[in-house]
């Protein structure tokens, strides 16, 4: 078990460009979460998948953001027409359903800088 | 809605000092409670958790007790080391529709331990 991995680790882009991030969860975990973390803040929930179904999206996720998990394994998060306010760390976590004991395990994050 | 409040940092201590980081929460139901740690340049790691009242989570010398009567989950360590320097996050989760156990986070408390 290699843990949750994310790619790329860093991304610098110009305003208006599209970017896509990938998350590979722990292999037996069927739940996957995306969060966003800005400097000096705690993470904020963006969206949640159970298997391939996207079950909840935060109102933070504008229509420029889209997330997929096509086969219930890896997930992608795409941001279209990036804005400087999108600069943040994007975190992915996975978990296995276990009621109150459920624990999310995080990847290293993708740090996005929009110039 | 649910929320988590942590004491503000930064906290600066000398090696072997006693550490307390306060965390209180507001929740509509009966959440599970977590402490995560983020070392410099690394991702979020679970430090400890507790899932019911009076449970004590512990790991690496850190402890926190789930106090329902005071809605608190304070983190403590009897003797800190330089290697404990990191940012500590308190978080809660409780399920909503779709069994989404998204984490609600505090702002984080930065700890610096001097030799």
PDB file of C-alpha atoms in Angstrom, chain A residues 9 31 33 35 37 40-45 47-48 50 55-58 89 91 93 95 98-109 111, chain B residues 30-32 34 36 38 41-46 49-53 55 66 89 93 95-108:
ATOM      1  CA  UNK A   9       2.821  18.240  -6.858  1.00  0.00           C
ATOM      2  CA  UNK A  31     -14.610   6.952  -0.910  1.00  0.00           C
ATOM      3  CA  UNK A  33     -12.709  13.536  -1.161  1.00  0.00           C
ATOM      4  CA  UNK A  35     -10.436  19.718  -0.363  1.00  0.00           C
ATOM      5  CA  UNK A  37      -6.469  24.769   1.482  1.00  0.00           C
ATOM      6  CA  UNK A  40      -3.216  30.068   7.031  1.00  0.00           C
ATOM      7  CA  UNK A  41      -6.549  28.274   6.722  1.00  0.00           C
ATOM      8  CA  UNK A  42      -7.830  24.816   7.345  1.00  0.00           C
ATOM      9  CA  UNK A  43      -8.896  22.698   4.378  1.00  0.00           C
ATOM     10  CA  UNK A  44     -12.343  23.306   2.878  1.00  0.00           C
ATOM     11  CA  UNK A  45     -14.452  20.521   1.433  1.00  0.00           C
ATOM     12  CA  UNK A  47     -16.529  17.316  -3.399  1.00  0.00           C
ATOM     13  CA  UNK A  48     -17.048  13.664  -2.471  1.00  0.00           C
ATOM     14  CA  UNK A  50     -18.439   7.016  -3.416  1.00  0.00           C
ATOM     15  CA  UNK A  55     -22.562  12.464  -4.250  1.00  0.00           C
ATOM     16  CA  UNK A  56     -21.938  15.986  -3.008  1.00  0.00           C
ATOM     17  CA  UNK A  57     -20.409  19.204  -4.274  1.00  0.00           C
ATOM     18  CA  UNK A  58     -19.681  22.246  -2.158  1.00  0.00           C
ATOM     19  CA  UNK A  89      -3.262  23.658  -2.245  1.00  0.00           C
ATOM     20  CA  UNK A  91      -5.861  17.984  -1.333  1.00  0.00           C
ATOM     21  CA  UNK A  93      -8.198  12.032   0.629  1.00  0.00           C
ATOM     22  CA  UNK A  95     -11.345   6.339   3.049  1.00  0.00           C
ATOM     23  CA  UNK A  98     -16.463   2.176   8.616  1.00  0.00           C
ATOM     24  CA  UNK A  99     -19.110   4.230  10.345  1.00  0.00           C
ATOM     25  CA  UNK A 100     -17.835   6.443  13.108  1.00  0.00           C
ATOM     26  CA  UNK A 101     -14.348   4.945  12.763  1.00  0.00           C
ATOM     27  CA  UNK A 102     -13.993   6.130   9.173  1.00  0.00           C
ATOM     28  CA  UNK A 103     -10.656   7.873   8.719  1.00  0.00           C
ATOM     29  CA  UNK A 104      -9.549   9.889   5.730  1.00  0.00           C
ATOM     30  CA  UNK A 105      -5.979   9.488   4.496  1.00  0.00           C
ATOM     31  CA  UNK A 106      -4.497  12.391   2.593  1.00  0.00           C
ATOM     32  CA  UNK A 107      -2.176  12.722  -0.335  1.00  0.00           C
ATOM     33  CA  UNK A 108       0.662  15.270  -0.432  1.00  0.00           C
ATOM     34  CA  UNK A 109      -1.471  17.797  -2.297  1.00  0.00           C
ATOM     35  CA  UNK A 111      -0.007  23.345  -5.037  1.00  0.00           C
TER      36      UNK A 111
ATOM     37  CA  UNK B  30     -22.627  13.348  17.467  1.00  0.00           C
ATOM     38  CA  UNK B  31     -19.406  13.759  15.507  1.00  0.00           C
ATOM     39  CA  UNK B  32     -16.143  11.871  15.389  1.00  0.00           C
ATOM     40  CA  UNK B  34      -9.664  14.101  14.841  1.00  0.00           C
ATOM     41  CA  UNK B  36      -4.184  15.897  12.015  1.00  0.00           C
ATOM     42  CA  UNK B  38       1.147  18.773   8.840  1.00  0.00           C
ATOM     43  CA  UNK B  41       6.602  20.359   3.192  1.00  0.00           C
ATOM     44  CA  UNK B  42       4.434  17.307   3.834  1.00  0.00           C
ATOM     45  CA  UNK B  43       0.784  16.328   3.591  1.00  0.00           C
ATOM     46  CA  UNK B  44      -1.767  15.975   6.358  1.00  0.00           C
ATOM     47  CA  UNK B  45      -1.272  12.961   8.599  1.00  0.00           C
ATOM     48  CA  UNK B  46      -3.748  11.584  11.086  1.00  0.00           C
ATOM     49  CA  UNK B  49      -8.992  10.316  16.783  1.00  0.00           C
ATOM     50  CA  UNK B  50     -11.906   9.661  19.111  1.00  0.00           C
ATOM     51  CA  UNK B  51     -15.380   8.570  18.112  1.00  0.00           C
ATOM     52  CA  UNK B  52     -17.468   8.747  21.272  1.00  0.00           C
ATOM     53  CA  UNK B  53     -17.725  10.686  24.494  1.00  0.00           C
ATOM     54  CA  UNK B  55     -12.805   8.285  24.452  1.00  0.00           C
ATOM     55  CA  UNK B  66     -13.566  13.671  23.666  1.00  0.00           C
ATOM     56  CA  UNK B  89      -5.428  20.764  12.827  1.00  0.00           C
ATOM     57  CA  UNK B  93     -16.899  14.601  10.833  1.00  0.00           C
ATOM     58  CA  UNK B  95     -22.512  11.930   8.216  1.00  0.00           C
ATOM     59  CA  UNK B  96     -25.115  13.729   6.220  1.00  0.00           C
ATOM     60  CA  UNK B  97     -27.265  12.625   3.331  1.00  0.00           C
ATOM     61  CA  UNK B  98     -25.279  10.323   1.076  1.00  0.00           C
ATOM     62  CA  UNK B  99     -23.123   9.287   4.029  1.00  0.00           C
ATOM     63  CA  UNK B 100     -20.673  12.051   3.275  1.00  0.00           C
ATOM     64  CA  UNK B 101     -18.276  12.160   6.198  1.00  0.00           C
ATOM     65  CA  UNK B 102     -16.554  15.328   5.066  1.00  0.00           C
ATOM     66  CA  UNK B 103     -14.194  16.832   7.564  1.00  0.00           C
ATOM     67  CA  UNK B 104     -14.855  20.255   9.062  1.00  0.00           C
ATOM     68  CA  UNK B 105     -11.578  21.862  10.072  1.00  0.00           C
ATOM     69  CA  UNK B 106     -10.165  24.385  12.452  1.00  0.00           C
ATOM     70  CA  UNK B 107      -7.731  26.992  11.156  1.00  0.00           C
ATOM     71  CA  UNK B 108      -4.687  25.118  12.417  1.00  0.00           C
TER      72      UNK B 108
END
